[in-house]
């Protein structure tokens, strides 16, 4: 069972009119792993996730989610997958408890009241259980949504930006919970724009304009990129950024706080471009960060 | 997965009931509007319209003819807009709808009265709106005794004592069924329900779609049939309350007779209400947004008013309009409610109108379940 794939799709494609939103995406996630799904806005993450849980019909491609065909067995997938939408999609005119009650009933769960009570307790929502969902703050809404999509004990969680707008402490708790769940065998695919969250994942998939452009562990992704990054430190590094941008071999220049990251693929050209500044600034080659890799991929595509 | 589960249906039901309870505005609208409309329409119909356009075809050189014209004018119900000696021309004015009445004073009216041969005074009435003309007709009928009171003097004085010196004949045109005032209020039950019931459900799915909760609903294992039933059922309660209010007002404010069995009426009502809710729900599976859903509702409401026999007598409509009318639930329910309340109809007379409603309900529900989009495409 260990090598069984919770998600196994090939060539998943979705068009909206003439726009190719998802372009032949392959994803294979082994059971029990936590995968991060990254990509800039509009790159096709939500669309892909919707195809995975049977909410959108792929124009092309096929595959399975927890063993069920994404094209023909959408109903079985719905029973066994927990999907948390990007936009809050519970009923704002129902209370927290009423929302969970509804979910428990729709999934025909036994011991409904007990389960709902346990979930409320686990999420620290008991005190707010009678509050209308629409009156919760953003972070509490997310927490409720997560609880609701886990109530039926799914085998696979598809989470679409579950931590957008959530405070750091709540995010930390959320990730602890994800890891606990994955230790119990739950598979998770989570889309996110946070790099620190990407680093908490077993593997990541990066999608750009509907195509998967890189995947693997964080270290693999960085290695595969072949990117070379020099970090420039010193006073007034800002002044040299614009000049460096136009040098040959410099693919992108970005600020990370007070330091400048200068990246490219041609080490020789990069060193030449930086030579005039070696006196004034402290310049060292460092391992590129995940963010460096993503920014470079995005700039290269633009 | 089973195609139908009572537990999942209960889930949707409970959710919808709670949401309905919290939606005060809709509840107020649905319960307040019918009363308002009923009083408005009901009393508007009871108004006592005067000065109705009238043509007189007169071919009598004598003075009694002129006296009748003057007497008609004095009732203040008739505004004589044309006097002609051609009955054909007068009738054409009526056909064209330019006058509501034609009064025909026959040749040698005066001489016939003098001779004591009781001539006929004919009034032809456009009865498409019978309620509005009823006071005028009553006034016309009183003419027999009053019109010539001042003329019957001298040798004719004896005529004034006995039975009226001329006959009054009333022809109701365009309304062979002779729809009476009482018909209107039960008819309003059919029309008000059409409006509010369709409105209640036409946003059922549109609202979920616009609030973004549709995606969540679809991601859960409820089936289209369960969702439909769950969304329709709570509104049956509203329909029942609404019907009771309308019937109470009909009885105690407008004094509508209620001869038939309430059980039969109840069965008809339930079938009708469910059919209407299903129509609204079907619209919500088709409409892209709330505006479209509203437009569809209006599109459905208009023929229900115009072609059901509510606004115009059914038998007076052209055949194609009757065919269209037969498809509408309002047409059949109108016959049920009028039949049961006013004529005391039993099962035998009512069933022929119930099964078309059931057929309609089945077809519409099938469309709704088939049209329900299980994906976001
Ligand atoms: N229903 C739709 N109709 C038309 N175009 C759509 C639809 N849904 C998505 N798109 C388009 O498909 C592309 C991919 O959108 P998608 O929502 O999957 O991106 P995303 O990666 O989730 O972005 P974000 O990070 O902003 O959530 C976008 O260009 C979007 O405009
Ligand atoms: Mg998205």
XYZ file of C-alpha atoms and ligand atoms in Angstrom:
711
model
C 0.000 0.000 0.000
C 2.883 2.366 0.703
C 3.544 3.115 -2.934
C -0.117 3.398 -3.862
C -0.945 6.731 -5.465
C -3.637 8.880 -3.922
C -3.614 11.142 -6.950
C -2.545 9.839 -10.328
C -3.559 11.985 -13.279
C -2.068 12.414 -16.720
C -2.412 15.109 -19.315
C -5.151 16.945 -17.422
C -6.269 19.824 -19.623
C -8.938 22.500 -19.249
C -9.918 25.267 -21.631
C -12.179 28.218 -20.892
C -13.172 29.395 -24.343
C -9.900 29.939 -26.143
C -7.945 30.265 -22.894
C -5.927 27.225 -21.950
C -6.180 27.300 -18.155
C -4.566 23.917 -17.466
C -2.279 22.383 -20.050
C -1.492 18.670 -19.850
C -0.738 18.464 -16.169
C 0.572 15.200 -14.713
C 0.469 14.781 -10.951
C 1.223 11.618 -8.997
C 1.003 11.883 -5.240
C 1.809 8.800 -3.139
C -0.486 8.057 -0.249
C 0.353 9.752 3.001
C 2.441 12.535 1.516
C 1.907 16.258 1.759
C 2.363 18.051 -1.517
C 2.499 21.749 -2.095
C 0.914 23.193 -5.194
C 2.476 26.477 -6.172
C 2.219 28.926 -8.995
C 1.440 32.583 -9.611
C -2.097 33.977 -9.705
C -4.096 32.604 -12.599
C -1.661 29.787 -13.278
C -4.381 27.132 -12.994
C -4.117 25.754 -9.446
C -7.774 26.086 -8.562
C -8.826 24.735 -11.946
C -6.598 21.679 -11.519
C -7.892 20.991 -8.023
C -11.473 21.284 -9.238
C -10.775 18.681 -11.906
C -9.228 16.420 -9.300
C -12.378 16.384 -7.212
C -14.778 16.041 -10.103
C -16.121 19.605 -10.056
C -14.818 20.383 -13.524
C -14.763 17.985 -16.411
C -11.298 17.791 -17.990
C -11.201 18.561 -21.724
C -8.390 16.098 -22.051
C -6.417 13.706 -19.903
C -7.463 11.121 -17.394
C -6.490 9.481 -14.153
C -7.648 8.629 -10.696
C -8.088 10.146 -7.278
C -7.888 7.601 -4.451
C -8.493 4.942 -7.061
C -11.601 6.493 -8.618
C -11.706 7.763 -12.154
C -11.851 11.564 -12.223
C -14.077 11.486 -15.287
C -16.608 8.825 -14.428
C -16.549 8.360 -10.670
C -16.881 11.901 -9.424
C -19.532 10.884 -6.898
C -17.246 8.322 -5.238
C -14.447 10.873 -5.175
C -16.699 13.377 -3.427
C -17.364 10.887 -0.622
C -13.703 10.279 0.077
C -12.097 13.626 -0.562
C -12.158 16.721 1.570
C -12.061 19.839 -0.576
C -11.553 23.253 0.884
C -12.373 25.969 -1.595
C -10.207 29.021 -2.038
C -13.087 31.380 -1.390
C -15.052 30.696 1.805
C -18.013 28.667 0.611
C -19.964 27.700 3.684
C -23.326 29.171 4.494
C -22.887 32.524 6.156
C -26.452 32.573 7.436
C -25.939 29.299 9.296
C -24.073 29.122 12.582
C -20.779 27.280 12.847
C -22.473 24.286 14.392
C -25.294 24.299 11.877
C -22.795 24.248 9.044
C -20.988 21.272 10.531
C -24.304 19.569 11.247
C -25.284 19.970 7.626
C -22.020 18.442 6.437
C -22.352 15.541 8.849
C -25.868 14.843 7.646
C -25.049 15.106 3.950
C -22.221 12.620 4.393
C -24.580 10.404 6.418
C -22.139 10.181 9.313
C -22.995 8.056 12.306
C -22.832 9.639 15.763
C -23.323 12.991 14.140
C -23.641 15.044 17.305
C -20.597 13.481 18.893
C -18.481 13.987 15.819
C -19.502 17.579 15.397
C -18.847 18.270 19.062
C -15.426 16.642 18.815
C -14.504 18.644 15.771
C -15.649 21.887 17.395
C -13.509 21.009 20.364
C -10.503 20.110 18.252
C -10.642 23.378 16.360
C -11.258 25.438 19.491
C -14.572 26.531 18.023
C -16.933 25.487 20.854
C -17.270 29.014 22.150
C -18.139 30.249 18.702
C -20.366 27.384 17.694
C -23.541 29.442 17.778
C -22.091 32.396 15.962
C -23.175 32.852 12.359
C -20.410 31.754 10.020
C -20.665 35.063 8.181
C -19.746 36.917 11.375
C -16.504 35.023 11.977
C -13.169 36.682 11.260
C -11.195 35.413 8.287
C -8.956 33.126 10.302
C -11.852 31.496 12.124
C -13.687 31.018 8.865
C -10.718 29.132 7.471
C -10.546 27.020 10.577
C -14.229 26.179 10.372
C -13.926 25.334 6.684
C -11.014 23.026 7.373
C -12.943 21.311 10.142
C -15.966 20.908 7.915
C -14.028 19.327 5.081
C -12.348 16.873 7.466
C -15.498 15.871 9.295
C -16.140 12.838 7.114
C -12.566 11.613 7.584
C -11.501 11.810 3.958
C -8.520 9.908 2.624
C -7.365 12.844 0.589
C -7.460 16.542 1.368
C -7.424 19.065 -1.447
C -6.844 22.447 0.120
C -6.938 25.567 -2.015
C -4.954 28.306 -0.285
C -6.219 27.310 3.152
C -3.999 29.758 4.984
C -4.449 32.903 2.919
C -5.033 35.722 5.361
C -4.421 33.622 8.459
C -2.126 34.846 11.240
C 1.270 33.141 11.772
C 0.288 31.313 14.932
C -2.856 29.917 13.321
C -0.797 28.902 10.298
C 1.669 27.081 12.486
C -1.162 25.216 14.216
C -2.689 24.418 10.882
C 0.520 22.875 9.599
C 1.004 20.870 12.730
C -2.414 19.455 12.190
C -1.648 18.653 8.567
C 1.454 16.723 9.583
C -0.378 14.814 12.273
C -2.991 13.835 9.731
C -0.424 12.786 7.166
C 1.291 10.578 9.708
C -2.006 8.757 9.997
C -1.987 8.122 6.267
C -3.951 11.078 4.974
C -2.739 12.499 1.687
C -2.750 16.271 1.259
C -2.413 18.494 -1.762
C -2.317 22.102 -0.665
C -1.991 25.151 -2.846
C -0.194 28.113 -1.352
C 1.753 31.254 -2.104
C 3.885 31.000 1.057
C 7.445 29.742 0.672
C 7.729 28.607 4.258
C 4.682 26.426 3.694
C 6.219 25.000 0.522
C 9.203 24.015 2.611
C 7.002 22.084 4.992
C 5.791 19.879 2.161
C 7.248 16.528 1.180
C 7.224 17.610 -2.425
C 6.102 20.567 -4.429
C 4.663 21.067 -7.893
C 5.099 24.437 -9.523
C 2.687 25.390 -12.250
C 2.987 28.314 -14.634
C 0.459 29.271 -17.332
C -1.246 25.942 -16.841
C 1.911 23.870 -17.278
C 3.927 22.113 -14.609
C 7.399 23.617 -14.940
C 9.156 22.010 -12.004
C 8.483 19.490 -9.263
C 10.169 17.491 -6.524
C 11.486 18.156 -3.040
C 12.510 21.702 -2.293
C 16.178 20.735 -2.630
C 15.545 19.006 -5.935
C 13.638 21.956 -7.319
C 16.441 24.291 -6.383
C 19.045 21.950 -7.824
C 17.149 21.317 -11.028
C 16.795 25.020 -11.626
C 20.559 25.275 -12.158
C 20.246 28.795 -10.847
C 23.248 30.616 -9.461
C 22.586 33.350 -6.951
C 24.960 35.964 -5.618
C 23.984 37.842 -2.531
C 25.134 41.455 -2.361
C 25.337 43.143 1.052
C 26.339 46.615 2.038
C 25.107 50.198 2.277
C 23.046 51.563 -0.539
C 22.784 48.272 -2.471
C 19.637 49.743 -3.901
C 21.591 52.067 -6.176
C 23.250 49.329 -8.142
C 20.117 47.207 -8.717
C 19.031 49.025 -11.870
C 22.495 48.959 -13.374
C 22.875 45.230 -12.667
C 19.545 44.438 -14.243
C 20.860 45.354 -17.668
C 24.118 43.417 -17.440
C 24.591 40.328 -19.581
C 23.993 37.085 -17.708
C 21.861 38.710 -15.012
C 18.426 37.173 -15.273
C 16.897 38.859 -12.328
C 17.686 41.085 -9.392
C 15.536 41.119 -6.296
C 15.620 42.593 -2.817
C 15.284 40.391 0.190
C 15.128 42.902 2.976
C 18.368 44.882 2.838
C 20.226 42.426 0.647
C 20.210 41.999 -3.088
C 19.889 38.667 -4.852
C 21.426 38.590 -8.322
C 20.661 35.409 -10.210
C 21.295 33.777 -13.554
C 22.538 30.585 -15.128
C 25.919 31.745 -16.447
C 28.355 31.906 -13.553
C 31.103 33.534 -15.605
C 28.894 36.315 -16.885
C 27.460 36.920 -13.421
C 30.913 37.221 -11.888
C 31.974 39.648 -14.572
C 28.901 41.752 -14.053
C 29.572 41.933 -10.316
C 33.342 42.569 -10.492
C 33.097 46.403 -10.470
C 31.210 46.276 -7.169
C 33.419 43.874 -5.251
C 35.289 46.717 -3.585
C 32.295 48.543 -2.279
C 30.033 45.585 -1.373
C 30.297 42.221 0.197
C 29.379 39.687 -2.486
C 29.013 35.949 -1.932
C 27.546 33.091 -3.855
C 24.753 31.409 -1.896
C 22.308 28.633 -2.554
C 19.288 30.147 -4.257
C 16.103 30.102 -2.231
C 12.880 28.577 -3.471
C 11.609 32.073 -4.027
C 14.614 32.862 -6.225
C 13.793 29.865 -8.347
C 10.133 30.766 -8.695
C 10.803 34.417 -9.450
C 13.305 33.412 -12.099
C 10.836 30.962 -13.666
C 8.165 33.589 -13.736
C 10.449 36.253 -15.180
C 11.672 33.857 -17.817
C 8.093 33.147 -18.885
C 7.114 36.810 -19.005
C -23.552 5.655 -3.816
C -27.296 5.281 -3.516
C -29.307 7.493 -5.819
C -31.522 8.669 -3.026
C -30.952 8.931 0.694
C -33.422 10.172 3.241
C -30.598 11.294 5.493
C -29.082 13.470 2.831
C -32.508 14.881 2.011
C -32.971 15.685 5.693
C -29.638 17.470 5.650
C -30.769 19.797 2.867
C -34.203 20.206 4.455
C -32.853 21.245 7.840
C -30.443 23.673 6.221
C -33.153 25.266 4.108
C -35.540 25.572 7.035
C -32.953 27.363 9.129
C -32.053 29.677 6.273
C -35.701 30.401 5.606
C -36.255 31.259 9.246
C -33.335 33.703 9.177
C -34.471 35.369 5.972
C -37.030 37.703 7.492
C -37.344 39.914 4.453
C -38.437 37.126 2.147
C -40.862 35.833 4.726
C -42.383 39.268 5.138
C -42.603 39.705 1.402
C -44.180 36.350 0.853
C -46.782 36.784 3.561
C -47.368 40.515 3.202
C -47.610 40.799 -0.559
C -50.574 38.490 -1.051
C -52.713 40.319 1.488
C -51.792 43.639 -0.053
C -52.488 42.430 -3.563
C -55.691 40.761 -2.623
C -57.071 43.879 -0.972
C -55.820 46.070 -3.781
C -57.191 43.964 -6.614
C -60.239 42.818 -4.740
C -61.354 46.308 -3.874
C -60.270 47.734 -7.177
C -62.684 45.313 -8.759
C -65.401 46.359 -6.365
C -65.015 49.961 -7.342
C -68.090 51.511 -8.751
C -67.002 52.859 -12.090
C -69.241 55.524 -13.630
C -69.402 57.299 -16.963
C -68.730 54.197 -19.002
C -68.571 54.931 -22.749
C -71.847 54.116 -24.387
C -73.221 54.260 -27.910
C -76.901 54.637 -28.602
C -78.507 53.389 -31.720
C -81.785 55.173 -31.974
C -84.317 55.045 -34.730
C -87.302 56.627 -33.053
C -88.613 60.040 -33.899
C -90.847 60.129 -30.803
C -90.227 61.756 -27.446
C -90.013 58.567 -25.396
C -86.779 57.631 -27.116
C -85.305 60.972 -26.118
C -86.528 60.471 -22.565
C -84.776 57.113 -22.329
C -81.535 58.681 -23.554
C -81.863 61.423 -20.973
C -82.637 58.890 -18.250
C -79.584 56.818 -19.215
C -77.483 59.934 -18.971
C -78.951 60.811 -15.606
C -77.929 57.533 -14.043
C -74.349 58.842 -14.439
C -73.180 55.347 -15.260
C -73.389 55.905 -18.998
C -71.484 58.499 -20.912
C -73.065 58.690 -24.309
C -70.278 59.275 -26.754
C -72.236 58.577 -29.912
C -75.798 58.534 -31.110
C -76.446 56.882 -34.416
C -79.386 55.491 -36.292
C -77.295 52.572 -37.537
C -77.262 49.516 -35.255
C -74.355 48.160 -37.342
C -72.221 51.172 -36.642
C -73.041 51.040 -32.915
C -72.128 47.388 -32.768
C -68.839 48.094 -34.501
C -67.946 50.590 -31.788
C -68.530 47.866 -29.243
C -66.439 45.350 -31.183
C -63.613 47.811 -31.397
C -63.779 48.307 -27.659
C -64.492 52.028 -27.972
C -67.655 51.707 -25.969
C -68.631 49.321 -23.177
C -72.334 49.402 -23.939
C -74.670 49.779 -26.863
C -78.250 50.676 -26.097
C -80.633 50.005 -28.927
C -83.841 51.968 -29.057
C -85.953 50.259 -31.713
C -87.880 51.772 -34.569
C -91.169 53.280 -33.486
C -90.347 52.897 -29.786
C -92.630 55.749 -28.851
C -95.510 54.557 -30.971
C -95.250 51.034 -29.594
C -95.499 52.297 -26.053
C -98.475 54.402 -26.876
C -100.056 51.345 -28.455
C -99.179 49.385 -25.323
C -97.273 46.679 -27.200
C -94.280 46.671 -24.845
C -91.292 47.236 -27.130
C -87.887 45.855 -26.155
C -85.041 48.039 -25.057
C -81.820 46.087 -25.654
C -78.491 46.741 -23.995
C -75.428 44.955 -25.240
C -72.615 44.912 -22.727
C -68.952 44.151 -23.170
C -68.691 41.705 -20.301
C -64.977 40.967 -20.454
C -64.763 42.867 -17.214
C -68.121 41.932 -15.774
C -67.516 43.340 -12.343
C -66.925 46.842 -13.557
C -70.113 46.856 -15.608
C -72.416 45.294 -13.095
C -73.453 48.512 -11.415
C -74.189 50.085 -14.757
C -76.374 47.147 -15.717
C -78.236 47.378 -12.436
C -78.865 51.046 -13.127
C -80.081 50.160 -16.604
C -82.571 47.696 -15.182
C -84.049 50.322 -12.919
C -84.826 52.402 -16.003
C -87.891 50.324 -16.713
C -89.799 51.912 -13.886
C -88.240 55.360 -13.825
C -87.329 56.440 -17.355
C -90.742 57.453 -18.545
C -92.329 58.418 -15.252
C -92.597 62.067 -16.229
C -93.771 61.293 -19.756
C -96.611 58.976 -18.914
C -99.183 61.604 -18.193
C -102.665 62.382 -19.403
C -104.186 59.478 -21.318
C -101.088 57.329 -20.704
C -101.041 57.825 -16.942
C -102.436 54.351 -16.430
C -99.281 52.861 -18.019
C -97.207 54.309 -15.222
C -99.057 52.320 -12.602
C -98.939 48.794 -14.007
C -96.004 46.753 -15.183
C -93.228 48.619 -17.062
C -94.329 49.852 -20.475
C -91.297 48.315 -22.202
C -89.075 45.277 -21.835
C -85.401 45.395 -20.906
C -83.111 42.861 -22.514
C -79.492 42.491 -21.554
C -76.978 40.817 -23.874
C -73.617 40.008 -22.358
C -71.013 39.739 -25.052
C -67.500 38.214 -25.037
C -68.078 36.427 -21.816
C -70.293 33.470 -22.485
C -69.291 31.870 -19.187
C -70.598 34.906 -17.433
C -67.691 35.309 -15.076
C -68.981 36.920 -11.972
C -67.424 39.056 -9.374
C -66.908 36.098 -7.104
C -64.742 34.517 -9.730
C -62.117 37.172 -9.347
C -61.086 36.596 -5.751
C -60.571 32.798 -6.038
C -58.757 33.559 -9.295
C -56.431 35.807 -7.357
C -55.480 32.809 -5.231
C -54.168 31.128 -8.382
C -52.343 34.210 -9.624
C -50.803 35.333 -6.330
C -49.521 31.824 -5.714
C -48.025 31.734 -9.199
C -46.110 34.858 -8.498
C -44.868 34.208 -4.978
C -44.166 30.486 -5.256
C -42.110 30.842 -8.415
C -40.286 33.807 -6.902
C -39.479 31.803 -3.783
C -37.595 29.074 -5.591
C -36.336 30.806 -8.728
C -33.355 32.013 -6.721
C -32.771 28.718 -4.898
C -29.657 27.746 -6.815
C -28.858 31.145 -8.281
C -28.309 32.440 -4.757
C -25.991 29.555 -3.901
C -24.088 30.194 -7.093
C -23.673 33.895 -6.484
C -22.632 33.426 -2.863
C -20.051 30.828 -3.853
C -21.652 28.088 -1.764
C -22.666 26.166 -4.863
C -19.129 24.842 -5.267
C -19.264 23.448 -1.764
C -22.710 21.957 -2.279
C -21.479 20.245 -5.437
C -18.386 18.937 -3.700
C -20.649 17.102 -1.250
C -22.521 13.909 -2.001
C -26.084 15.276 -2.159
C -27.819 14.282 -5.397
C -29.785 16.667 -7.649
C -33.090 15.130 -6.606
C -32.296 15.456 -2.912
C -31.261 19.055 -3.370
C -34.422 19.842 -5.302
C -36.760 18.222 -2.789
C -34.886 19.762 0.112
C -35.195 23.204 -1.384
C -38.809 22.896 -2.447
C -40.325 21.281 0.628
C -39.866 24.101 3.174
C -41.596 26.464 0.785
C -44.698 24.297 0.746
C -45.278 25.498 4.291
C -45.123 29.102 3.108
C -47.517 28.281 0.289
C -49.955 26.707 2.716
C -49.864 29.688 5.066
C -50.298 32.037 2.152
C -53.264 30.108 0.788
C -54.939 30.112 4.187
C -54.542 33.855 4.466
C -55.972 34.410 0.995
C -58.900 32.096 1.627
C -59.679 33.784 4.934
C -59.650 37.207 3.327
C -61.772 35.882 0.468
C -64.317 34.546 2.909
C -64.506 37.281 5.497
C -63.603 40.403 3.552
C -65.140 39.629 0.179
C -67.787 37.146 1.270
C -66.857 34.607 -1.389
C -69.095 31.540 -1.044
C -67.313 28.293 -0.290
C -69.540 25.433 -1.225
C -67.174 22.512 -1.870
C -64.937 20.293 0.206
C -61.795 21.761 1.706
C -60.085 18.394 1.379
C -60.443 18.473 -2.393
C -59.359 22.089 -2.487
C -56.410 21.213 -0.243
C -55.268 18.440 -2.547
C -55.533 20.761 -5.539
C -53.648 23.453 -3.659
C -50.772 21.183 -2.665
C -50.324 19.836 -6.176
C -50.501 23.339 -7.602
C -48.053 24.793 -5.075
C -45.532 22.005 -5.608
C -45.837 22.399 -9.392
C -45.138 26.127 -9.097
C -42.198 25.610 -6.761
C -40.805 23.124 -9.256
C -41.146 25.712 -12.020
C -39.191 28.254 -10.010
C -36.567 25.694 -9.128
C -36.227 24.731 -12.777
C -35.648 28.375 -13.642
C -32.907 28.476 -11.021
C -31.162 25.532 -12.661
C -31.194 27.389 -15.980
C -30.604 31.020 -14.994
C -27.058 32.320 -14.942
C -27.828 35.069 -12.433
C -30.613 36.516 -10.308
C -31.753 38.925 -12.999
C -32.288 36.127 -15.485
C -34.203 34.138 -12.897
C -36.485 37.132 -12.297
C -37.038 37.625 -16.001
C -38.036 34.017 -16.413
C -40.497 34.428 -13.562
C -42.133 37.380 -15.287
C -42.139 35.452 -18.525
C -44.082 32.718 -16.772
C -46.338 35.017 -14.774
C -47.717 37.022 -17.691
C -49.309 34.159 -19.636
C -50.550 32.763 -16.330
C -52.515 35.963 -15.847
C -53.530 36.524 -19.441
C -54.161 33.055 -20.835
C -55.432 31.106 -17.843
C -58.974 32.429 -17.897
C -58.192 34.865 -15.088
C -58.071 38.061 -17.106
C -60.216 37.005 -20.064
C -62.836 34.298 -20.302
C -61.074 31.153 -21.459
C -63.650 30.148 -24.075
C -63.501 33.595 -25.602
C -59.816 33.274 -26.466
C -58.516 32.183 -29.881
C -57.792 28.477 -30.184
C -54.012 28.854 -30.147
C -54.246 30.860 -26.927
C -56.461 28.166 -25.420
C -53.864 25.551 -26.277
C -51.181 27.581 -24.590
C -53.490 28.136 -21.673
C -54.076 24.416 -21.229
C -50.349 23.947 -20.623
C -50.270 26.424 -17.746
C -50.917 25.170 -14.221
C -52.827 28.357 -13.385
C -55.513 27.448 -15.949
C -56.242 24.124 -14.305
C -56.002 25.365 -10.776
C -58.305 28.235 -11.602
C -60.924 25.704 -12.646
C -60.299 23.671 -9.508
C -60.652 26.564 -7.123
C -63.613 28.180 -8.867
C -65.298 24.832 -9.270
C -64.842 23.727 -5.681
C -65.615 27.044 -4.027
C -68.379 28.408 -6.216
C -70.004 25.318 -7.662
C -69.250 22.821 -4.926
C -67.493 20.463 -7.344
C -66.536 17.010 -6.068
C -63.800 14.558 -7.084
C -65.335 13.596 -10.416
C -65.382 17.167 -11.665
C -62.047 18.071 -10.110
C -59.867 15.136 -11.159
C -59.770 16.153 -14.861
C -57.971 19.310 -13.718
C -55.711 17.599 -11.183
C -54.017 15.136 -13.481
C -52.789 17.805 -15.916
C -51.217 19.508 -12.892
C -49.540 16.242 -11.883
C -48.312 15.721 -15.430
C -46.964 19.253 -15.525
C -45.212 18.693 -12.187
C -43.598 15.486 -13.421
C -42.319 17.027 -16.641
C -40.963 20.135 -14.949
C -39.237 18.155 -12.162
C -37.628 15.903 -14.709
C -36.284 18.918 -16.555
C -34.988 20.362 -13.277
C -33.145 17.211 -12.268
C -31.757 16.793 -15.775
C -30.720 20.444 -16.018
C -28.992 20.432 -12.630
C -25.334 20.928 -13.363
C -23.247 18.550 -11.358
C -20.051 20.319 -12.311
C -18.994 23.953 -12.431
C -18.481 23.897 -16.228
N -14.946 29.580 -14.802
C -13.983 30.176 -15.518
N -14.268 30.729 -16.704
C -13.314 31.310 -17.447
N -12.041 31.392 -17.098
C -11.673 30.845 -15.928
C -12.624 30.208 -15.078
N -11.999 29.763 -13.974
C -10.698 30.095 -14.145
N -10.492 30.743 -15.307
C -9.209 31.221 -15.833
O -8.320 30.148 -15.805
C -7.037 30.566 -15.372
C -6.605 29.748 -14.184
O -7.392 30.140 -13.069
P -7.234 29.476 -11.641
O -8.326 30.037 -10.794
O -7.173 28.022 -11.782
O -5.859 30.061 -11.161
P -5.165 29.921 -9.739
O -3.838 29.335 -9.976
O -6.029 29.236 -8.796
O -4.971 31.445 -9.344
P -4.970 32.117 -7.871
O -3.642 31.899 -7.266
O -5.206 33.559 -8.168
O -6.082 31.490 -7.098
C -7.151 32.043 -15.102
O -6.651 32.733 -16.240
C -8.615 32.282 -14.944
O -8.926 33.555 -15.401
Mg -6.914 29.711 -7.107
